[in-house]
Coordinates of C-alpha atoms in Angstrom, one line a residue:
X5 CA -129.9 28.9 47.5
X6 CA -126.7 30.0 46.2
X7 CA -125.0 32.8 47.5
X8 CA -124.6 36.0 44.6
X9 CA -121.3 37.5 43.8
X10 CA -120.1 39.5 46.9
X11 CA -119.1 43.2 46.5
X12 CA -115.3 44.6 48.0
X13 CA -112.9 46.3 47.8
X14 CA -108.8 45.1 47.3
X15 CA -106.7 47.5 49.9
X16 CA -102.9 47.0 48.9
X17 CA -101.6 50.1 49.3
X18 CA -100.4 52.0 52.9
X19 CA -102.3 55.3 52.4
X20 CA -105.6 53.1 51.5
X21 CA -105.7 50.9 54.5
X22 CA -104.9 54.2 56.6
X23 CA -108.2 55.3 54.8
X24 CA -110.2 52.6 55.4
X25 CA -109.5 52.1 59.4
X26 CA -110.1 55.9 59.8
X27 CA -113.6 55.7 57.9
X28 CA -114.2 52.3 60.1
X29 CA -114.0 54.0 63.4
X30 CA -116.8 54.2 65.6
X31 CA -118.5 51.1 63.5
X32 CA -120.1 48.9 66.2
X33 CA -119.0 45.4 64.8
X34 CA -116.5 44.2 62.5
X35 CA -115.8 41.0 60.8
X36 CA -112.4 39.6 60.1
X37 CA -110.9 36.2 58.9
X38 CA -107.8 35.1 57.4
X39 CA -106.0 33.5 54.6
X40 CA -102.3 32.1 55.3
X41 CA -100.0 29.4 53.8
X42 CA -98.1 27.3 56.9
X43 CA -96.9 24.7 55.1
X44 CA -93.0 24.9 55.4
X45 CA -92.6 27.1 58.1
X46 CA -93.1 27.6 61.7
X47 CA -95.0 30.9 61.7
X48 CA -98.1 31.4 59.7
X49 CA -97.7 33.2 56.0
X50 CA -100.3 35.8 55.9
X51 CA -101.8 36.0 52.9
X52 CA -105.3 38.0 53.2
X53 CA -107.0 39.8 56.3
X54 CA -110.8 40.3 55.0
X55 CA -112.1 42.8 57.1
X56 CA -116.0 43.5 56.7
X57 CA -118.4 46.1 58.4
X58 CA -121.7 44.7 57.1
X59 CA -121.7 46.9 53.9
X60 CA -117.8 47.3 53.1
X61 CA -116.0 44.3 52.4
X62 CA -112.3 44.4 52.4
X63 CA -109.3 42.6 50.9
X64 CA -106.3 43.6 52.9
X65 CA -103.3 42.5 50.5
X66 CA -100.5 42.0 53.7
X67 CA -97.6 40.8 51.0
X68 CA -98.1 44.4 49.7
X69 CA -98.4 46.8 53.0
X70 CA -95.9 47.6 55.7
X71 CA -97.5 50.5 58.2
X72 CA -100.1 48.2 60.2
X73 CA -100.2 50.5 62.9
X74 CA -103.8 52.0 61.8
X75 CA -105.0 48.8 61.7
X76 CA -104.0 47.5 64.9
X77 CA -105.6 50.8 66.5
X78 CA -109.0 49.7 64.7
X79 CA -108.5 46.1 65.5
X80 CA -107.7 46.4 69.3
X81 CA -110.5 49.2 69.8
X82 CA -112.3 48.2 72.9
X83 CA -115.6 49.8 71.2
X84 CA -115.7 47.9 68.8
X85 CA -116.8 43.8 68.4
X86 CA -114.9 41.7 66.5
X87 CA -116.1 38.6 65.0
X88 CA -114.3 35.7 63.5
X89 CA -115.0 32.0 63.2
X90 CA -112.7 29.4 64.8
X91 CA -110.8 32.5 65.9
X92 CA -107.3 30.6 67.0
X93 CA -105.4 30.7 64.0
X94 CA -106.4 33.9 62.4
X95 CA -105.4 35.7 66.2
X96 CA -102.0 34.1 65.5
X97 CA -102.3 35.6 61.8
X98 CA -102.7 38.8 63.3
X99 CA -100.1 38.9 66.2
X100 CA -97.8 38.1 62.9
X101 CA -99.1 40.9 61.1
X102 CA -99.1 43.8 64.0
X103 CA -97.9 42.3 67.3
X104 CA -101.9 42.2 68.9
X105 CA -105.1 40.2 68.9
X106 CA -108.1 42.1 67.7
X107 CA -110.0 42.5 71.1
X108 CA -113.1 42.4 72.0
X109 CA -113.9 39.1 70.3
X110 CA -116.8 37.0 69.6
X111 CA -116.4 33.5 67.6
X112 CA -119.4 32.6 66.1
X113 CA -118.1 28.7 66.3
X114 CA -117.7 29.2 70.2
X115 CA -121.1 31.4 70.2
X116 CA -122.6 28.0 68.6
X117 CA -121.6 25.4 71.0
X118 CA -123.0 27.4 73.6
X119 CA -126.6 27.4 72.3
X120 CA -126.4 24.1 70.9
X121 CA -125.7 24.0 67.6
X122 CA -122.4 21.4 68.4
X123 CA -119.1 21.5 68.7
X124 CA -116.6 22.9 66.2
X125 CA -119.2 23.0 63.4
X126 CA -118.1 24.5 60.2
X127 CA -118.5 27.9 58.8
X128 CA -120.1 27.0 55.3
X129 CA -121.9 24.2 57.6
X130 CA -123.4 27.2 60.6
X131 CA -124.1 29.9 57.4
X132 CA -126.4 27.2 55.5
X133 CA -128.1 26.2 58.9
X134 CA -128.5 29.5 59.8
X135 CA -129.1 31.6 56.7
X136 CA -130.0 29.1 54.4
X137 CA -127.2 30.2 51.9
X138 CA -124.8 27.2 50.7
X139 CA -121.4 28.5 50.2
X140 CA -118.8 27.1 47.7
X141 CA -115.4 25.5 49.0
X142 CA -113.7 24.8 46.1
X143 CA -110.7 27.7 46.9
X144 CA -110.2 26.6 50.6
X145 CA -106.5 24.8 49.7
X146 CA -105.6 26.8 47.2
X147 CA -102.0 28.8 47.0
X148 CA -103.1 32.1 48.5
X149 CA -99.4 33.3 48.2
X150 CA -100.0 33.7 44.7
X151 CA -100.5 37.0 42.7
X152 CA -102.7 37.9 41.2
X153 CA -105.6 36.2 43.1
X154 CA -108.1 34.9 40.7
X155 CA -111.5 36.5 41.2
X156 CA -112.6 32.9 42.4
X157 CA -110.2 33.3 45.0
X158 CA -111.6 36.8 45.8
X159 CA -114.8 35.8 45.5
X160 CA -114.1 32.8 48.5
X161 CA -112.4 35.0 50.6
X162 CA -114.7 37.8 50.7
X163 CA -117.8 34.7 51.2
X164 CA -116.1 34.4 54.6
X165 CA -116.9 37.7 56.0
X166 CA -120.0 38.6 54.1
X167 CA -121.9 36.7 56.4
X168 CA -120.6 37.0 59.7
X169 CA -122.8 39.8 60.2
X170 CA -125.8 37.7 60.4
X171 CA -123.9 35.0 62.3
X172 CA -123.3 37.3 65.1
X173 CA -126.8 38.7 65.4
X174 CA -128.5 35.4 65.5
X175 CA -126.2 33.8 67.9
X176 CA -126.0 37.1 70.1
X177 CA -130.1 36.9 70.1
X178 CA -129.6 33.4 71.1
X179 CA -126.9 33.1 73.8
X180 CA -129.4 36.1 75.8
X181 CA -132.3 33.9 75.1
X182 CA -130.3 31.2 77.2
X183 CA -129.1 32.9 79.4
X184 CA -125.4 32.1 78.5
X185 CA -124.1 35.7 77.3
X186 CA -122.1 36.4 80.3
X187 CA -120.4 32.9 80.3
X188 CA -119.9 33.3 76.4
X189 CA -118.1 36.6 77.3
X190 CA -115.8 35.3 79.6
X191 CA -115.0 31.9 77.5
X192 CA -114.1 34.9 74.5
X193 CA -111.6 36.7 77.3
X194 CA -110.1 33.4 78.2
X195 CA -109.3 32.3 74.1
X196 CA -107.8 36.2 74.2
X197 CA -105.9 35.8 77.4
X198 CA -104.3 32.3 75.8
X199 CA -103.5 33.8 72.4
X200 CA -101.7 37.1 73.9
X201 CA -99.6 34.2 75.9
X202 CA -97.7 31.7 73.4
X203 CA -96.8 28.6 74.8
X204 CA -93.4 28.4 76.2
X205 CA -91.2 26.0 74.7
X206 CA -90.0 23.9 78.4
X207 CA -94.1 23.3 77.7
X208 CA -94.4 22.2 74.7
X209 CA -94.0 18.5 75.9
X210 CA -97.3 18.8 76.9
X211 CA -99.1 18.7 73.4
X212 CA -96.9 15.8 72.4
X213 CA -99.3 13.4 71.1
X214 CA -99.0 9.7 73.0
X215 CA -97.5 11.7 75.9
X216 CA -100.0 10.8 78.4
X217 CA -98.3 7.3 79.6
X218 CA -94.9 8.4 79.6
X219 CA -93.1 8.1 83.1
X220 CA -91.7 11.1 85.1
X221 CA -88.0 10.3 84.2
X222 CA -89.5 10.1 80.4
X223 CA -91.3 13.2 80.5
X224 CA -88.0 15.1 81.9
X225 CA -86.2 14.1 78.3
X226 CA -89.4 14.7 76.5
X227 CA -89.7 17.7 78.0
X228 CA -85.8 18.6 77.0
X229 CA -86.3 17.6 73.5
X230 CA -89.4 19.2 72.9
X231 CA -88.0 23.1 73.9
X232 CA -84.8 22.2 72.1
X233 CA -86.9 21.5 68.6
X234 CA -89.5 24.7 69.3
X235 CA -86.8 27.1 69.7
X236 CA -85.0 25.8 66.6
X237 CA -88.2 25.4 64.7
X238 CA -88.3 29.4 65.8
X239 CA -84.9 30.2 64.7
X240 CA -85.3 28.4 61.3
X241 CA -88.3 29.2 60.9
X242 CA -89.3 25.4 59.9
X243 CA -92.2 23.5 60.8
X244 CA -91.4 21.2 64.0
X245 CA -92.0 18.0 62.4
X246 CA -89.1 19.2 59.8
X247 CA -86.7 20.1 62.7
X248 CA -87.5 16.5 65.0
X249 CA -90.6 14.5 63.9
X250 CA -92.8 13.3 66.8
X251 CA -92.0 9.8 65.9
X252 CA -88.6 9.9 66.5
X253 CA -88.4 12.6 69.5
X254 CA -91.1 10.1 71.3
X255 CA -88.4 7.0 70.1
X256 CA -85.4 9.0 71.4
X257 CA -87.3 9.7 75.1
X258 CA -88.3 6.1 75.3
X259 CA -84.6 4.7 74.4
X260 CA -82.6 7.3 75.8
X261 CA -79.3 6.4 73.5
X262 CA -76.1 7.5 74.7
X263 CA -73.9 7.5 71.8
X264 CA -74.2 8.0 68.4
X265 CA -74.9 4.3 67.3
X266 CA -78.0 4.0 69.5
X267 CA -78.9 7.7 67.8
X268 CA -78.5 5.6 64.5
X269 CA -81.3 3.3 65.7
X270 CA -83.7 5.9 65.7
X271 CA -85.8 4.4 62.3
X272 CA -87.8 8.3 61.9
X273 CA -84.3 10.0 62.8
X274 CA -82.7 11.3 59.7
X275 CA -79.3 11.0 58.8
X276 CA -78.8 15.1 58.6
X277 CA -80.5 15.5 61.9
X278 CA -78.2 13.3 63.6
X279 CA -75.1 14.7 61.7
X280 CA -75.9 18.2 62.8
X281 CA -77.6 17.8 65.8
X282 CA -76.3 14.7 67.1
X283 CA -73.8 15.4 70.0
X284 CA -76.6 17.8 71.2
X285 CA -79.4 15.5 71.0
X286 CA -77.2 13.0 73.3
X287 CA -76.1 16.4 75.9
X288 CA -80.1 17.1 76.1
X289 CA -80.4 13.5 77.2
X290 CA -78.1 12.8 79.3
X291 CA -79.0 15.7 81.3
X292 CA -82.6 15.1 81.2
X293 CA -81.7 11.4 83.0
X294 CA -79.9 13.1 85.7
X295 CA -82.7 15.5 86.9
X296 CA -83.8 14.9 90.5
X297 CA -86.6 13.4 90.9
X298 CA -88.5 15.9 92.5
X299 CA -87.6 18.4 89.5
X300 CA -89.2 15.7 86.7
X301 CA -92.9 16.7 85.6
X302 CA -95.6 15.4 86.8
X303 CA -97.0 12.3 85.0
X304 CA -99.4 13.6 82.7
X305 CA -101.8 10.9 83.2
X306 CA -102.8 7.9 85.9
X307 CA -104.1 4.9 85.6
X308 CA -107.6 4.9 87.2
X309 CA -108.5 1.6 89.1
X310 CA -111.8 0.2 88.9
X311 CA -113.7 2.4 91.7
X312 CA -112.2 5.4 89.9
X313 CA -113.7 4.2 86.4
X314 CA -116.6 3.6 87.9
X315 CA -116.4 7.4 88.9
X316 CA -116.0 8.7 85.9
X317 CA -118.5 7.1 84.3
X318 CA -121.2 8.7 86.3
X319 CA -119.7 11.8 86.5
X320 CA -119.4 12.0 82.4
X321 CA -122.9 10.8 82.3
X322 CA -124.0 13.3 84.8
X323 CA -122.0 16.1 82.9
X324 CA -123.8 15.4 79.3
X325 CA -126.8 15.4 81.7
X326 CA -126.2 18.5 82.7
X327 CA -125.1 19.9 79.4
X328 CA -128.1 18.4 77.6
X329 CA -130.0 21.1 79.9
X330 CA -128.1 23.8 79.4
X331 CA -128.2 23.6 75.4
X332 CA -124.3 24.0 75.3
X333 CA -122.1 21.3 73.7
X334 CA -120.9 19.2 76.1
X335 CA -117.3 19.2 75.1
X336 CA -117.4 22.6 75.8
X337 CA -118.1 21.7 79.2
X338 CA -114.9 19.5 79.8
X339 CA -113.2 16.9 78.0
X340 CA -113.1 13.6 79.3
X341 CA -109.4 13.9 79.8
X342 CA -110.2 17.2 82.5
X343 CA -113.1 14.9 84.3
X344 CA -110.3 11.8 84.4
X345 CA -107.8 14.3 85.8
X346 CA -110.5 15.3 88.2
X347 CA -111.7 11.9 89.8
X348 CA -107.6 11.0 90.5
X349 CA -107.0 14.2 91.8
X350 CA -109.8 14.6 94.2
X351 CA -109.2 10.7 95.3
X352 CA -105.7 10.5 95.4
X353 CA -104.1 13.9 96.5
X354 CA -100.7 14.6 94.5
X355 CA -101.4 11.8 91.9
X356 CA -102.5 14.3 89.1
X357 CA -103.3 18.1 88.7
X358 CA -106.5 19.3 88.9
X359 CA -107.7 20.7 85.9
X360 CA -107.8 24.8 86.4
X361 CA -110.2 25.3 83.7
X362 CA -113.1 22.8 85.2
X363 CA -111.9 24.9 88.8
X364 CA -112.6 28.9 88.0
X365 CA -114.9 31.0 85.9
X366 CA -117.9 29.7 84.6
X367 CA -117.5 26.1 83.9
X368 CA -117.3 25.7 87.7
X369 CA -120.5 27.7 87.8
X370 CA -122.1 25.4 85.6
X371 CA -121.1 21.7 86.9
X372 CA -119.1 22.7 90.2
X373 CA -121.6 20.8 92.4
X374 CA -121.6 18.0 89.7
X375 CA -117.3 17.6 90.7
X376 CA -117.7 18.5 94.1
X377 CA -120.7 15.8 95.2
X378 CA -119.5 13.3 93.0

């Protein structure tokens, strides 16, 4: 069926959203999702909070309020649930907004793939299997900067709180039934824990993509380069790809120029880029190739010979096994990069990190004898 026009209310005044968080306290549960634009800069544009407590659903206007403070006090209430889906990038919204992550949280994507239901399913995707009620998605790209909203817009937004309610009930219901409510719990303080703790930017080499078979010496530059474009990505407040794209930071760490000719070279390198930042590019280099070579990161990856394949083969086998009996998705459990880290650190001491997540809290719980008997 097709859902009915939702009720809300618009909130863009300072005295109104005051209102509204001191007539919310005490409520149980709250439901909260976000609309941003991130399209030319580094930090997220809110655009909409939608803030719901089953019966009141609100549209926070943030391009026309300035005292958060009342809200961050509801938000961070330690009495009160909060539920988003696919929570990451509407916490980041909201350290934007106030400087805090609403706490405590439950994501109804998470809640899913721990009873089941898969990994990373949609919202429109989890409401119609759930609730039977097929959502529209017709506003999802749309300019949410803009003023005024159309009511199709505020119709969309207000569809993704509206139901969260339910979510959260059924999933709840379901992740006692399994037996998985305490493990859900801590996954939830975990995501919390990660989003009160950006990334640093001497670490942002690690979510380079096509880092993993980059040497030591490599990895030193790439590492360089990397915390060079995040903090100037910060400062500008560009997008990182506008400030260095991948393409040509990966091209610089592999041919290491050392002048301005080899910078030229560089086919994703842009003229301005090397005009501006040319002379420092080459410093960042150069002094990335002279680290020692017990100060270079560790290889982010190893080349597994054939026993070790073997290995990992039966111990990804044995952890969808394992998964498959639990009812939780087995991605969830660990990613086939964690188990290949696993197999090379456990047979080859100092060749590769062990993966902390697959060693503490309750992933270990679950397949800990699976990685230790292997």
């Amino acid at each position: 069926m097709n859902a009915s026009e939702p009720p809300f209310v618009e909130v863009s005044h300072d005295a109104e959203l005051a209102q509204w968080c001191e007539r919310l306290a005490g409520t149980a549960v709250l439901a909260l999702d976000t609309e941003f634009i991130r399209v030319r800069t580094y930090h997220p544009q809110p655009a909409l909070l939608q803030l719901s407590d089953g019966r009141h659903h609100l549209l926070i206007d943030p391009l026309t309020l300035s005292r958060w403070q009342p809200l961050a006090d509801c938000l961070t209430d330690p009495q009160q649930l909060k539920v988003f889906h696919a929570a990451g990038e509407d916490l980041e919204v909201c350290r934007r907004l106030f400087d805090a992550v609403p706490r405590p949280l439950f994501d109804t994507q998470v809640a899913a793939a721990f009873v089941g239901l898969g990994f990373s399913i949609g919202y429109q995707r989890l409401v119609e299997q759930l609730l039977g009620v097929t959502l529209e998605k017709g506003e999802s790209r749309s300019d949410w900067l803009n003023r005024p909203l159309t009511p199709s817009q505020k119709h969309y937004a207000a569809q993704d709180v509206i139901h969260l309610h339910a979510l959260h009930q059924w999933l709840h219901q379901r992740l006692q039934q399994r037996g998985h409510l305490r493990w859900f719990e801590l996954e939830m303080e975990r995501t919390l824990q990660e989003a009160e703790r950006p990334i640093l930017p001497q670490e942002r080499y690690l979510h380079l993509r096509a880092a993993q078979p980059l040497s030591s010496a490599e990895l030193a530059i790439a590492r360089s380069l990397a915390a060079w474009r995040e903090v100037e990505a910060i400062r500008r407040d560009l997008p990182r790809g506008f400030v260095l794209p991948d393409r040509a930071l990966l091209d610089l760490v592999r041919r290491a120029p050392n002048d301005l000719s080899g910078l030229s070279g560089i086919a994703e390198l842009h003229p301005s880029v090397i005009r501006h930042h040319g002379q420092t590019l080459l410093q960042l280099i150069a002094a990335a190739r002279t680290e020692p070579a017990d100060q270079q990161p560790p290889p982010l990856s190893t080349q597994l010979d054939a026993g070790q394949k073997a290995r990992l083969q039966r111990l990804k086998e044995q952890v969808r096994g394992r998964a498959q009996q639990l009812y939780i998705a087995v991605e969830l459990l660990a990613t086939t990069r964690e188990l290949s880290d696993w197999v090379v650190s456990s047979s080859d001491a100092g060749a590769a990190q062990p993966p902390r997540r697959l060693l503490e809290g309750w992933r270990f719980e679950a397949i800990g004898d699976l990685l230790t008997t292997e």
